[in-house]
Short mmCIF file of C-alpha atoms in Angstrom, two decimals:
data_model
loop_
_atom_site.label_atom_id
_atom_site.label_comp_id
_atom_site.label_asym_id
_atom_site.label_seq_id
_atom_site.Cartn_x
_atom_site.Cartn_y
_atom_site.Cartn_z
CA MET A 1 -2.67 6.64 -4.11
CA THR A 2 2.34 5.57 -4.23
CA ILE A 3 7.67 2.49 -11.28
CA GLU A 4 15.08 -6.52 -19.58
CA SER A 5 14.30 -7.42 -23.20
CA PRO A 6 11.71 -7.14 -25.98
CA VAL A 7 8.11 -7.23 -24.99
CA PRO A 8 5.97 -10.31 -25.15
CA ALA A 9 2.45 -9.85 -26.43
CA ALA A 10 0.06 -8.57 -23.82
CA PRO A 11 -2.29 -11.24 -22.52
CA THR A 12 -5.87 -11.16 -23.66
CA PRO A 13 -8.60 -10.45 -21.13
CA ALA A 14 -9.64 -14.07 -21.17
CA SER A 15 -6.19 -15.44 -20.54
CA ALA A 16 -5.59 -12.93 -17.77
CA ALA A 17 -8.81 -13.90 -16.05
CA THR A 18 -8.09 -17.62 -16.16
CA ALA A 19 -4.36 -17.63 -15.41
CA SER A 20 -3.63 -19.75 -12.37
CA ALA A 21 0.06 -19.10 -11.98
CA ALA A 22 2.70 -16.42 -12.50
CA THR A 23 6.14 -16.91 -13.91
CA ALA A 24 9.00 -16.36 -11.49
CA SER A 25 12.24 -14.71 -12.45
CA ASP A 26 14.03 -18.05 -12.54
CA GLY A 27 11.49 -19.56 -14.94
CA SER A 28 9.56 -21.57 -12.34
CA ARG A 29 5.85 -21.25 -11.81
CA ALA A 30 4.52 -19.68 -8.64
CA PRO A 31 0.87 -20.67 -8.10
CA GLU A 32 -1.94 -18.18 -7.80
CA PRO A 33 -3.64 -18.43 -4.39
CA GLN A 34 -6.75 -20.60 -4.77
CA LYS A 35 -8.22 -20.99 -1.28
CA LYS A 36 -10.67 -18.27 -0.32
CA VAL A 37 -9.85 -16.25 2.77
CA GLY A 38 -12.39 -16.18 5.58
CA GLY A 39 -14.17 -13.47 7.50
CA LEU A 40 -11.59 -13.35 10.28
CA PHE A 41 -8.79 -12.68 7.82
CA LEU A 42 -10.82 -10.00 6.03
CA THR A 43 -11.68 -8.30 9.31
CA LEU A 44 -8.15 -8.33 10.69
CA TYR A 45 -6.59 -7.26 7.40
CA GLY A 46 -9.08 -4.41 7.18
CA LEU A 47 -8.23 -3.31 10.73
CA LEU A 48 -4.51 -3.56 9.99
CA ASN A 49 -4.96 -1.28 6.99
CA PHE A 50 -7.06 1.09 9.05
CA GLY A 51 -4.18 1.37 11.53
CA LEU A 52 -1.70 1.90 8.72
CA TYR A 53 -3.79 4.56 7.00
CA LEU A 54 -4.55 6.36 10.24
CA THR A 55 -0.78 6.94 10.54
CA VAL A 56 -0.67 8.03 6.90
CA MET A 57 -3.84 10.09 6.51
CA MET A 58 -3.90 11.90 9.84
CA PRO A 59 -0.48 13.56 9.32
CA ALA A 60 -1.12 14.15 5.62
CA LEU A 61 -4.54 15.74 6.10
CA PHE A 62 -4.22 17.47 9.45
CA SER A 63 -1.27 16.92 11.81
CA LEU A 64 1.60 17.91 9.53
CA PRO A 65 -0.09 20.99 7.98
CA TYR A 66 -1.14 22.05 11.48
CA LYS A 67 2.39 21.62 12.86
CA ILE A 68 3.87 23.60 9.97
CA GLY A 69 1.27 26.33 10.51
CA VAL A 70 2.51 26.58 14.10
CA ILE A 71 6.25 26.83 13.42
CA ALA A 72 6.15 28.62 10.01
CA PRO A 73 2.81 30.42 9.69
CA ASP A 74 3.98 32.97 7.11
CA ASP A 75 5.47 30.39 4.72
CA LYS A 76 3.20 27.42 5.37
CA VAL A 77 2.45 26.57 1.71
CA ALA A 78 6.10 26.56 0.66
CA VAL A 79 7.31 24.75 3.79
CA LEU A 80 4.60 22.10 3.47
CA ALA A 81 5.66 21.54 -0.15
CA ILE A 82 9.32 21.17 0.85
CA VAL A 83 8.69 18.83 3.78
CA THR A 84 6.28 16.54 1.96
CA THR A 85 8.49 16.46 -1.13
CA VAL A 86 11.59 15.48 0.86
CA GLY A 87 9.61 12.77 2.64
CA ALA A 88 8.28 11.52 -0.67
CA ILE A 89 11.76 11.32 -2.17
CA VAL A 90 12.83 9.19 0.79
CA GLY A 91 9.78 6.98 0.24
CA VAL A 92 10.37 6.70 -3.51
CA ILE A 93 13.88 5.39 -2.86
CA ALA A 94 13.13 3.28 0.20
CA GLY A 95 9.80 1.79 -0.90
CA PRO A 96 10.95 -0.50 -3.72
CA VAL A 97 14.11 -1.43 -1.82
CA ALA A 98 12.08 -2.46 1.22
CA GLY A 99 9.70 -4.45 -0.96
CA VAL A 100 12.49 -6.42 -2.63
CA LEU A 101 14.39 -6.98 0.60
CA SER A 102 11.22 -8.17 2.34
CA ASP A 103 10.82 -10.76 -0.43
CA ARG A 104 14.31 -12.05 0.48
CA THR A 105 14.01 -11.83 4.27
CA ARG A 106 14.17 -15.13 6.17
CA THR A 107 13.41 -15.29 9.88
CA ARG A 108 11.57 -17.62 12.23
CA ILE A 109 8.61 -15.27 12.32
CA GLY A 110 8.41 -14.91 8.54
CA ARG A 111 9.67 -12.50 5.93
CA ARG A 112 7.07 -9.71 6.28
CA ARG A 113 6.65 -9.46 10.05
CA PRO A 114 10.17 -8.18 10.84
CA TRP A 115 9.47 -5.27 8.51
CA LEU A 116 6.20 -4.49 10.26
CA ILE A 117 7.83 -4.60 13.71
CA GLY A 118 10.77 -2.48 12.59
CA GLY A 119 8.46 -0.10 10.75
CA LEU A 120 6.34 0.48 13.85
CA ALA A 121 9.40 1.25 16.01
CA THR A 122 10.81 3.62 13.39
CA LEU A 123 7.43 5.30 12.97
CA ALA A 124 7.23 6.02 16.70
CA LEU A 125 10.70 7.58 16.62
CA GLY A 126 10.04 9.76 13.59
CA SER A 127 6.63 10.89 14.82
CA SER A 128 8.16 11.95 18.15
CA ILE A 129 10.81 14.02 16.37
CA VAL A 130 8.16 15.75 14.25
CA ALA A 131 5.96 16.47 17.26
CA LEU A 132 8.80 17.99 19.29
CA ALA A 133 10.49 19.87 16.42
CA ASP A 134 10.90 23.60 16.94
CA SER A 135 12.41 24.37 13.53
CA VAL A 136 11.93 23.34 9.91
CA PRO A 137 15.26 21.41 9.65
CA VAL A 138 14.38 19.23 12.66
CA LEU A 139 10.90 18.73 11.22
CA LEU A 140 12.47 17.64 7.94
CA LEU A 141 14.63 15.10 9.76
CA GLY A 142 11.67 13.66 11.62
CA TRP A 143 9.52 13.44 8.51
CA GLY A 144 12.31 11.61 6.68
CA VAL A 145 12.33 8.99 9.45
CA VAL A 146 8.53 8.71 9.22
CA SER A 147 8.87 8.14 5.46
CA LEU A 148 11.40 5.34 6.01
CA ALA A 149 8.95 3.73 8.42
CA GLY A 150 6.18 4.01 5.85
CA ALA A 151 8.28 2.10 3.32
CA ALA A 152 8.88 -0.71 5.80
CA ASN A 153 5.22 -0.94 6.78
CA ALA A 154 4.07 -0.99 3.16
CA ALA A 155 6.57 -3.77 2.38
CA ALA A 156 5.00 -5.83 5.16
CA ILE A 157 1.34 -5.20 4.32
CA ALA A 158 0.91 -4.51 0.60
CA PRO A 159 2.02 -7.95 -0.72
CA VAL A 160 -0.53 -9.82 1.41
CA VAL A 161 -3.33 -9.48 -1.17
CA ALA A 162 -1.30 -10.91 -4.05
CA GLU A 163 0.13 -13.71 -1.86
CA ARG A 164 -2.94 -14.78 0.09
CA VAL A 165 -6.13 -13.66 -1.69
CA PRO A 166 -7.51 -15.40 -4.82
CA GLU A 167 -8.50 -13.29 -7.80
CA ALA A 168 -12.22 -13.75 -7.13
CA GLN A 169 -11.92 -11.96 -3.76
CA ARG A 170 -9.50 -9.18 -4.59
CA GLY A 171 -12.16 -6.64 -5.39
CA THR A 172 -13.75 -7.32 -2.02
CA VAL A 173 -10.42 -6.93 -0.24
CA GLY A 174 -9.76 -3.77 -2.22
CA ALA A 175 -13.11 -2.42 -1.04
CA ILE A 176 -12.19 -3.15 2.57
CA VAL A 177 -8.84 -1.40 2.15
CA GLY A 178 -10.59 1.55 0.52
CA VAL A 179 -12.98 1.89 3.44
CA ALA A 180 -10.07 1.58 5.88
CA THR A 181 -8.29 4.41 4.08
CA GLN A 182 -11.26 6.72 4.30
CA LEU A 183 -11.93 5.84 7.93
CA GLY A 184 -8.32 6.71 8.68
CA GLY A 185 -8.83 10.14 7.13
CA VAL A 186 -12.15 10.83 8.87
CA LEU A 187 -10.92 9.80 12.30
CA GLY A 188 -7.69 11.63 11.62
CA TYR A 189 -9.61 14.90 11.40
CA SER A 190 -11.71 14.05 14.46
CA ILE A 191 -8.74 13.04 16.59
CA GLY A 192 -6.58 15.87 15.26
CA GLY A 193 -9.14 18.53 16.13
CA LEU A 194 -9.20 17.27 19.73
CA LEU A 195 -5.43 17.03 20.23
CA THR A 196 -4.12 20.35 18.94
CA GLN A 197 -3.15 21.37 22.48
CA ASP A 198 -0.76 18.39 22.82
CA LEU A 199 1.42 17.92 19.76
CA LEU A 200 3.08 14.76 21.09
CA LEU A 201 -0.28 13.03 21.46
CA LEU A 202 -1.37 14.43 18.10
CA PHE A 203 1.39 12.46 16.37
CA LEU A 204 1.69 9.39 18.63
CA VAL A 205 -1.97 8.38 19.14
CA PRO A 206 -2.31 6.99 15.58
CA VAL A 207 1.02 5.15 15.96
CA ALA A 208 -0.22 3.49 19.14
CA ALA A 209 -3.46 2.41 17.45
CA PHE A 210 -1.53 0.96 14.51
CA ALA A 211 0.81 -0.92 16.87
CA VAL A 212 -2.09 -2.58 18.70
CA LEU A 213 -3.79 -3.64 15.47
CA GLY A 214 -0.48 -4.84 14.02
CA VAL A 215 0.19 -7.07 17.02
CA VAL A 216 -3.32 -8.54 16.83
CA PHE A 217 -2.87 -9.33 13.13
CA MET A 218 0.53 -10.97 13.65
CA LEU A 219 -0.78 -13.12 16.50
CA ALA A 220 -3.96 -14.21 14.73
CA VAL A 221 -2.89 -14.64 11.09
CA ARG A 222 -0.24 -17.14 10.11
CA GLU A 223 2.22 -15.95 7.48
CA PRO A 224 2.65 -18.39 4.57
CA ILE A 225 6.13 -19.74 3.91
CA ILE A 226 7.28 -18.99 0.36
CA GLU A 227 10.80 -20.11 -0.49
CA LEU A 228 12.86 -18.00 -2.86
CA PRO A 229 16.37 -18.58 -4.17
CA ARG A 230 19.07 -16.60 -2.41
CA THR A 231 20.47 -13.69 -4.36
CA THR A 232 23.38 -11.29 -4.05
CA VAL A 233 22.93 -7.66 -3.04
CA ALA A 234 23.66 -6.60 -6.62
CA GLU A 235 20.99 -8.96 -7.96
CA THR A 236 18.53 -7.64 -5.41
CA PHE A 237 19.01 -4.06 -6.54
CA ARG A 238 18.95 -5.05 -10.21
CA SER A 239 15.55 -6.58 -9.61
CA LEU A 240 14.25 -3.06 -8.97
CA VAL A 241 14.72 -2.26 -12.66
CA PHE A 242 11.35 -2.21 -14.39
CA ASN A 243 11.13 -1.99 -18.18
CA PRO A 244 7.61 -0.70 -18.91
CA ARG A 245 7.71 -2.05 -22.47
CA ARG A 246 7.92 -5.60 -21.17
CA TYR A 247 4.85 -5.22 -18.94
CA PRO A 248 2.66 -2.62 -20.71
CA ASP A 249 -0.49 -3.40 -18.72
CA PHE A 250 1.24 -2.90 -15.40
CA SER A 251 2.85 0.27 -16.77
CA PHE A 252 -0.43 1.88 -17.80
CA LEU A 253 -1.98 0.81 -14.50
CA TRP A 254 0.93 2.53 -12.72
CA ILE A 255 0.49 5.74 -14.74
CA GLY A 256 -3.23 5.82 -13.93
CA LYS A 257 -2.50 5.31 -10.25
CA LEU A 258 0.00 8.17 -10.31
CA LEU A 259 -2.38 10.57 -12.06
CA MET A 260 -5.26 9.83 -9.70
CA GLN A 261 -3.08 10.10 -6.60
CA VAL A 262 -1.66 13.46 -7.70
CA ALA A 263 -5.17 14.77 -8.43
CA LEU A 264 -6.48 13.63 -5.04
CA ALA A 265 -3.33 14.88 -3.29
CA PHE A 266 -4.02 18.40 -4.56
CA LEU A 267 -7.05 18.33 -2.26
CA SER A 268 -5.66 16.29 0.64
CA THR A 269 -2.42 18.28 0.90
CA TYR A 270 -4.01 21.72 0.90
CA GLN A 271 -7.53 21.02 2.19
CA LEU A 272 -6.86 22.34 5.69
CA TYR A 273 -5.37 25.57 4.33
CA PHE A 274 -8.27 25.85 1.83
CA VAL A 275 -11.00 25.84 4.48
CA ILE A 276 -8.98 28.29 6.58
CA ASP A 277 -8.02 30.69 3.77
CA ARG A 278 -11.10 30.63 1.53
CA LEU A 279 -13.90 29.56 3.90
CA GLY A 280 -12.64 31.48 6.93
CA PHE A 281 -12.42 28.76 9.62
CA THR A 282 -9.81 28.57 12.37
CA ALA A 283 -7.62 25.45 12.44
CA GLU A 284 -9.63 23.94 15.29
CA GLU A 285 -12.95 24.77 13.59
CA ALA A 286 -11.61 23.36 10.33
CA GLY A 287 -10.76 20.07 12.02
CA GLY A 288 -14.30 19.76 13.37
CA GLN A 289 -15.97 20.71 10.08
CA LEU A 290 -13.76 18.39 8.05
CA ALA A 291 -14.47 15.56 10.47
CA LEU A 292 -18.21 16.22 10.06
CA VAL A 293 -17.97 16.18 6.27
CA GLY A 294 -15.80 13.07 6.36
CA GLY A 295 -18.08 11.31 8.82
CA ILE A 296 -21.05 11.75 6.50
CA GLY A 297 -18.94 11.17 3.43
CA ILE A 298 -17.67 7.85 4.74
CA LEU A 299 -21.10 6.40 4.01
CA VAL A 300 -20.66 7.44 0.39
CA THR A 301 -17.12 6.08 0.32
CA MET A 302 -18.12 2.77 1.87
CA THR A 303 -21.00 2.35 -0.52
CA PHE A 304 -18.91 3.09 -3.58
CA ALA A 305 -15.95 1.03 -2.37
CA VAL A 306 -17.87 -2.06 -1.27
CA VAL A 307 -20.38 -2.12 -4.12
CA SER A 308 -17.72 -1.39 -6.76
CA GLY A 309 -15.30 -3.97 -5.39
CA MET A 310 -17.89 -6.73 -5.12
CA LEU A 311 -19.46 -5.93 -8.49
CA SER A 312 -16.06 -5.90 -10.18
CA ASP A 313 -15.47 -9.42 -8.81
CA LYS A 314 -18.93 -10.64 -9.80
CA LEU A 315 -18.95 -9.10 -13.27
CA LYS A 316 -15.23 -9.76 -13.84
CA ARG A 317 -14.92 -6.17 -14.99
CA ARG A 318 -12.49 -3.64 -13.57
CA LYS A 319 -12.01 -0.87 -16.13
CA VAL A 320 -15.56 0.50 -16.20
CA PHE A 321 -15.28 1.31 -12.51
CA ILE A 322 -11.98 3.12 -13.04
CA TYR A 323 -13.55 5.18 -15.85
CA THR A 324 -16.45 6.13 -13.59
CA ALA A 325 -14.13 7.05 -10.72
CA ALA A 326 -12.09 9.28 -13.04
CA VAL A 327 -15.19 11.22 -14.14
CA LEU A 328 -16.56 11.56 -10.60
CA SER A 329 -13.26 12.87 -9.25
CA ALA A 330 -12.98 15.37 -12.12
CA VAL A 331 -16.48 16.65 -11.38
CA GLY A 332 -15.72 16.97 -7.65
CA LEU A 333 -12.44 18.78 -8.21
CA GLY A 334 -14.10 21.07 -10.77
CA LEU A 335 -16.74 22.01 -8.21
CA MET A 336 -14.05 22.56 -5.58
CA ALA A 337 -12.32 25.07 -7.85
CA PHE A 338 -15.28 27.44 -7.61
CA THR A 339 -16.41 26.70 -4.05
CA ASP A 340 -17.13 29.81 -1.99
CA GLY A 341 -19.22 28.30 0.81
CA PHE A 342 -19.37 25.28 3.03
CA GLY A 343 -22.38 23.73 1.27
CA MET A 344 -20.68 23.60 -2.11
CA PHE A 345 -17.50 22.37 -0.46
CA PHE A 346 -19.47 19.54 1.11
CA ALA A 347 -21.01 18.52 -2.23
CA ALA A 348 -17.61 18.55 -3.97
CA VAL A 349 -16.03 16.42 -1.24
CA LEU A 350 -18.81 13.82 -1.57
CA PHE A 351 -18.07 13.43 -5.29
CA ILE A 352 -14.37 13.06 -4.57
CA LEU A 353 -14.84 10.61 -1.69
CA GLY A 354 -17.13 8.45 -3.79
CA ALA A 355 -14.57 8.44 -6.59
CA ALA A 356 -11.74 7.66 -4.19
CA GLY A 357 -13.64 4.73 -2.69
CA MET A 358 -14.45 3.26 -6.10
CA PHE A 359 -10.94 3.77 -7.47
CA GLY A 360 -9.20 2.48 -4.36
CA SER A 361 -11.10 -0.78 -4.21
CA VAL A 362 -10.94 -1.67 -7.91
CA ASP A 363 -7.46 -0.38 -8.70
CA VAL A 364 -5.79 -2.50 -6.00
CA ALA A 365 -7.68 -5.51 -7.40
CA MET A 366 -6.39 -4.68 -10.88
CA ALA A 367 -2.86 -4.36 -9.56
CA SER A 368 -3.07 -7.76 -7.86
CA ASP A 369 -4.48 -9.27 -11.08
CA LEU A 370 -1.64 -7.83 -13.14
CA VAL A 371 1.31 -8.63 -10.86
CA PRO A 372 3.79 -10.09 -13.38
CA GLN A 373 5.59 -12.42 -10.93
CA ARG A 374 3.45 -13.78 -8.13
CA ASP A 375 6.30 -14.97 -5.92
CA GLN A 376 7.82 -11.48 -6.10
CA ALA A 377 4.63 -9.75 -5.05
CA GLY A 378 6.56 -7.56 -2.62
CA ARG A 379 8.62 -6.14 -5.45
CA TRP A 380 5.70 -5.49 -7.78
CA MET A 381 3.29 -4.14 -5.19
CA SER A 382 6.05 -1.83 -3.98
CA ILE A 383 6.46 -0.55 -7.54
CA TYR A 384 2.68 -0.13 -7.70
CA ASN A 385 2.63 1.76 -4.39
CA LEU A 386 5.54 3.85 -5.64
CA ALA A 387 2.97 5.74 -7.74
CA ALA A 388 1.21 6.86 -4.57
CA THR A 389 4.52 7.72 -2.90
CA LEU A 390 5.74 9.65 -5.92
CA SER A 391 2.48 11.60 -5.98
CA THR A 392 3.28 12.99 -2.55
CA ALA A 393 6.46 14.46 -4.06
CA LEU A 394 4.90 15.76 -7.26
CA ALA A 395 1.62 17.08 -5.86
CA PRO A 396 3.10 19.60 -3.37
CA LEU A 397 5.53 20.95 -5.97
CA ALA A 398 2.96 21.21 -8.75
CA GLY A 399 0.33 22.33 -6.28
CA ALA A 400 2.49 25.09 -4.85
CA ALA A 401 3.22 26.35 -8.37
CA LEU A 402 -0.49 26.42 -9.22
CA LEU A 403 -1.38 28.07 -5.92
CA MET A 404 1.13 30.84 -6.55
CA ALA A 405 -0.04 31.42 -10.14
CA GLY A 406 -1.74 34.76 -10.77
CA SER A 407 -2.01 37.41 -8.09
CA ALA A 408 0.77 37.51 -5.51
CA ASP A 409 -1.75 38.66 -2.91
CA SER A 410 -3.98 35.57 -3.01
CA THR A 411 -3.68 31.81 -3.17
CA ASN A 412 -5.00 30.43 -6.47
CA TYR A 413 -7.04 27.45 -5.32
CA THR A 414 -9.08 27.64 -8.55
CA ALA A 415 -6.04 26.80 -10.68
CA LEU A 416 -5.06 24.04 -8.24
CA PHE A 417 -8.33 22.15 -8.48
CA ILE A 418 -8.87 22.67 -12.21
CA GLY A 419 -5.44 21.12 -12.71
CA GLY A 420 -6.49 18.21 -10.52
CA ALA A 421 -9.65 17.66 -12.58
CA VAL A 422 -7.60 17.47 -15.78
CA LEU A 423 -5.27 14.88 -14.24
CA ALA A 424 -8.24 12.81 -13.07
CA LEU A 425 -9.58 12.61 -16.61
CA GLY A 426 -6.15 11.40 -17.70
CA VAL A 427 -6.72 8.28 -15.57
CA ALA A 428 -9.47 7.16 -17.96
CA LEU A 429 -7.13 7.56 -20.93
CA SER A 430 -4.37 5.52 -19.28
CA THR A 431 -6.80 2.76 -18.26
CA ARG A 432 -8.04 2.45 -21.84
CA PHE A 433 -4.65 0.99 -22.82
CA VAL A 434 -4.74 -1.81 -20.22
CA LYS A 435 -5.53 -5.03 -22.09
CA GLY A 436 -4.99 -7.76 -19.48
CA VAL A 437 -8.21 -7.10 -17.57
CA ARG A 438 -11.64 -6.07 -18.74
#
């Protein structure tokens, strides 16, 4: 959840829905994908995203906080904020660069696959460093390498929807990706709780699963050949410049993505510490309880993601689902602020998981609809994903400040989650200004 000249008028909802091509930077027309993708593609792309998000969600929700609790138990909140912020800064810089360079990559196996292969190798290296680290500086180094790998993997996977999937199926694909994300989180807790005695396995098992699924996808799905004019290095980096006034719809979409991701990251970043500090569980017990909640909650997430994605395609409406997701997440985070028992925690998480499923499926469909230049999907989807990446830098810093507000003797989780609820409501306001989709 990851941002040139006077502005043309924003397209009307009707024109956005019927557009069949996007304008390339050189003035040519790059066609919208028209052929529907089949069940095999949907299945393999969903599994690929599951592998990706297992490597993202398991460290974010469990492995990294657990590791930091082991090597810096007295300063875990501050150290977690520092480590995740440094990693996010690396991702913010590397993400758009990787997206643009992947657009320009030319090899016999395609332009995206080299980035996936390289990303997997780099991810294995960085995860090993993190697992074996015995000090915060070494941990920082390893997490920086992991963040570089994440940028490469996103550059290989994120543009696929805009390049291969027609508009009528993007909500469905978004739903599948949303379910894959939540499954990655749920299994991350389950696997993490079982592997706390072996830190190397704790960090490398998700990498191995992602590698297997990545190889299967590359062998089974042919990458389309899209020719782009060669550019200089300077032109490549200039293409990262994004004037929000020229593309207001994409800009407001990006802001909404950032707000939602920061709000959700307040929970995901500090959830393990919350159930330990406020609810009184040990780390191992917390992993089991969170896996139980997530396992039940995945049914809610799947229902909201699949139904919302398919309905948004059928009704040709996106914004109403984003409004609903914003309200649901605000309610869940508001409940979380005053949670003092496991039952209330469970109810709050269900609201948040439902909202996350709905938002994840429909927002990625909106982003694919609003990509300004279809043949530069890597660039634009990287900018879109930059909101989620930036949130991982902002959320720990803002979250740590909120957690330390008030009494020095306690951690202020109430302030943290109230702040998250306010940000979630801001998503609805940002979405209201998007005119290119309904």
